[in-house]
Coordinates of C-alpha atoms in Angstrom, one line a residue:
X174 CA 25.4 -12.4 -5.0
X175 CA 24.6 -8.8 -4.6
X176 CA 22.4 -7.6 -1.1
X177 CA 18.7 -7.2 -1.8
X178 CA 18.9 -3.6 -0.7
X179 CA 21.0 -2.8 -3.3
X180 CA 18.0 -4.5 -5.8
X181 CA 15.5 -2.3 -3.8
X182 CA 17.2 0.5 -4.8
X183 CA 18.1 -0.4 -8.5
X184 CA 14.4 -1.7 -8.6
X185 CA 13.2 1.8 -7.4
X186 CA 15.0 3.7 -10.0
X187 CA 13.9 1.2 -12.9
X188 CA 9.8 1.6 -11.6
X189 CA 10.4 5.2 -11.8
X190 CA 11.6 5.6 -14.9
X191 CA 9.0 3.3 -16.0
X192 CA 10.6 0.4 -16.4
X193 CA 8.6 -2.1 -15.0
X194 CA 10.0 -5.3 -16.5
X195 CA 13.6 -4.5 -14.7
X196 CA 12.2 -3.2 -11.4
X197 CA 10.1 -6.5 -11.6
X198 CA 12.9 -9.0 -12.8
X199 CA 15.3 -7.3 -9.7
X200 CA 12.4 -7.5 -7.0
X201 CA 12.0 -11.6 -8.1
X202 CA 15.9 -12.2 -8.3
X203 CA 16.0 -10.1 -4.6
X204 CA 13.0 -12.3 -3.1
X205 CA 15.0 -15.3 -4.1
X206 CA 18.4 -14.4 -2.3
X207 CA 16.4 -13.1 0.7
X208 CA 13.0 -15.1 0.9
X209 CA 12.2 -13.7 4.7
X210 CA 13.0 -10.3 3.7
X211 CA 9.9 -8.2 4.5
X212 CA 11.1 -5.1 2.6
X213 CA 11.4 -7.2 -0.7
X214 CA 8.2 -9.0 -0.5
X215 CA 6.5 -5.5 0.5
X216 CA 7.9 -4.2 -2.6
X217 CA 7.8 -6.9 -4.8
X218 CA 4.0 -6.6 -3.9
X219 CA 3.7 -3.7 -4.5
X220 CA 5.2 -3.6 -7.9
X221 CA 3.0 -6.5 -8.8
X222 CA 0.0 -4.2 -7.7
X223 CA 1.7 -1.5 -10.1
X224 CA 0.8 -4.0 -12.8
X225 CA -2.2 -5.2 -12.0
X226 CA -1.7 -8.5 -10.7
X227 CA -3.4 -8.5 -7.8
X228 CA -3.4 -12.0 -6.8
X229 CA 0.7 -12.5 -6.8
X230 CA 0.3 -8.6 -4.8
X231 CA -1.9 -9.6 -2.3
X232 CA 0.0 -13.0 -1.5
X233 CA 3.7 -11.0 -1.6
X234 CA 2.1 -8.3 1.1
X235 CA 0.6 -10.9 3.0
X236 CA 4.5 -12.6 3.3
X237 CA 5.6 -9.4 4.0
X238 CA 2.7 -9.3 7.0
X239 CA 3.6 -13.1 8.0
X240 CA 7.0 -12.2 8.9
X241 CA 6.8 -9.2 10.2
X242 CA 3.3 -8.2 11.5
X243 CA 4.3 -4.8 12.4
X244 CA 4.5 -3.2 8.7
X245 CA 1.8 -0.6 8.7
X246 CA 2.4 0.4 4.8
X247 CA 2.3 -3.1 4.1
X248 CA -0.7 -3.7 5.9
X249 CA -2.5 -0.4 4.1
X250 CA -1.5 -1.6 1.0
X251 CA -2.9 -4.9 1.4
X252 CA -6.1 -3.4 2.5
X253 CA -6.3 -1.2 -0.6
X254 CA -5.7 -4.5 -2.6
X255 CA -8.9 -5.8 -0.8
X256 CA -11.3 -2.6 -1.7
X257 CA -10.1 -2.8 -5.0
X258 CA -11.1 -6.3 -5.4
X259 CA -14.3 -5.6 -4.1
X260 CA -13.5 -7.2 -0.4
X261 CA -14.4 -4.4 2.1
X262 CA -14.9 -6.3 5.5
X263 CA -11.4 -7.8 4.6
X264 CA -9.6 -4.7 4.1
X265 CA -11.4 -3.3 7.6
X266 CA -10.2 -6.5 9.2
X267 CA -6.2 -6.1 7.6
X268 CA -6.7 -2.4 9.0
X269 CA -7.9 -3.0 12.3
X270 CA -4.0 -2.9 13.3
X271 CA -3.9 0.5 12.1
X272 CA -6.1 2.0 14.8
X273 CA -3.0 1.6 16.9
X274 CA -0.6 4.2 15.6
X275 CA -0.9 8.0 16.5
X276 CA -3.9 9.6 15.2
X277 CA -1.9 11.7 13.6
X278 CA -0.4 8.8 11.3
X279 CA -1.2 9.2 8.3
X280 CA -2.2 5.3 7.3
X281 CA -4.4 5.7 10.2
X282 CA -6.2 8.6 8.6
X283 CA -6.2 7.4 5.8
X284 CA -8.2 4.4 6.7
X285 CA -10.5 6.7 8.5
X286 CA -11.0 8.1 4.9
X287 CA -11.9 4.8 3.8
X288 CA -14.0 4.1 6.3
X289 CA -15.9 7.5 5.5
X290 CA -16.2 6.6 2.0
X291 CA -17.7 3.2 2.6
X292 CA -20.7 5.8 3.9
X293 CA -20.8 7.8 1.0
X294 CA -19.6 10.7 3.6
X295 CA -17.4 12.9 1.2
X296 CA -16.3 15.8 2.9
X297 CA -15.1 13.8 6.1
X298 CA -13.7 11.3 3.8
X299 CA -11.9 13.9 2.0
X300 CA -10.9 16.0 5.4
X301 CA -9.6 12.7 6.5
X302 CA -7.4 12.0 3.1
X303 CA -6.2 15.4 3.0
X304 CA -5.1 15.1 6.8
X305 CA -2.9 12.0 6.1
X306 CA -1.6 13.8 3.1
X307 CA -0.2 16.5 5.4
X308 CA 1.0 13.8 7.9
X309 CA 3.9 11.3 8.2
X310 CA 4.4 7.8 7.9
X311 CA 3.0 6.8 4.3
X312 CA 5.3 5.8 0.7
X313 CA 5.1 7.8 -2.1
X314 CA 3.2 5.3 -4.2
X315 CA 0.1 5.2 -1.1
X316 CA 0.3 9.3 -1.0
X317 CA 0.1 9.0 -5.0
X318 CA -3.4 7.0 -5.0
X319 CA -5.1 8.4 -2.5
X320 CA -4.2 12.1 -4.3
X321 CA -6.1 10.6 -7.0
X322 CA -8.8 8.8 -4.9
X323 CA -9.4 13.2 -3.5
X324 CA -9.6 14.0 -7.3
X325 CA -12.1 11.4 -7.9
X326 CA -14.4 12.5 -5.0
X327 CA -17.6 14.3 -6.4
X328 CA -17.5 18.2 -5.0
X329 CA -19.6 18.8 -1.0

């Protein structure tokens, strides 16, 4: 049996080379061998997301939540799920967490973003966005959206 961070990091290489059937097939063998593990169900999540299944994402990020509250990309992610399903006040409620860590988080600011956004304020959103760009504490895939959610924004 080989140790689901060893299929994280196989399943990383196969999503970025665009492989998304192997990164997929690894995630569900590595959530089977380790069904508590928050780091698979976070990524198997997210991977589902990837494709555009949002309802096996949103239940995989809320395992990954169940077991391990404290997951703040998780728990972004999740929220993202909700906005893009059209379920605001959820996603406000799986952030409220977020308003813990550092201002200078950028999850946190990036929810502020959001939270801008849902008040068609642009330029804060966007000053907000661009803030957790420059800060820590995000993934790769998060940063990735939300530089396309800036590009997106009409101009001030």
């Amino acid at each position: 049996m080989s140790h689901p961070n060893a299929s994280l990091t196989d399943a990383d290489a196969a999503a970025e080379r665009g492989d998304h059937t192997t990164a997929l097939r690894l995630l569900k063998a590595a959530a089977t061998e380790a069904p508590n593990d928050t780091a698979v169900a976070y990524r198997l999540g997210a991977e589902y997301a990837h494709l555009e299944l949002f309802d096996a994402a949103e239940t995989e990020m809320a395992r990954a939540l169940a077991d391990e509250q404290d997951h703040p990309v998780a728990r972004f992610h999740l929220g993202l799920l909700q906005i893009t399903r059209g379920r605001f006040e959820d996603a406000l409620q799986t952030w409220q967490p977020l308003d813990a860590l550092p201002d200078t988080h950028a999850l946190r600011r990036y929810k502020q973003g959001f939270e801008h956004l849902a008040n068609d304020a642009f330029a804060p959103a966007r000053e907000r966005l661009e803030a957790g760009l420059a800060a820590s504490g995000s993934a790769p895939a998060l940063d990735r959206d939300m530089r396309r959610l800036l590009a997106s924004l009409p101009p001030d």
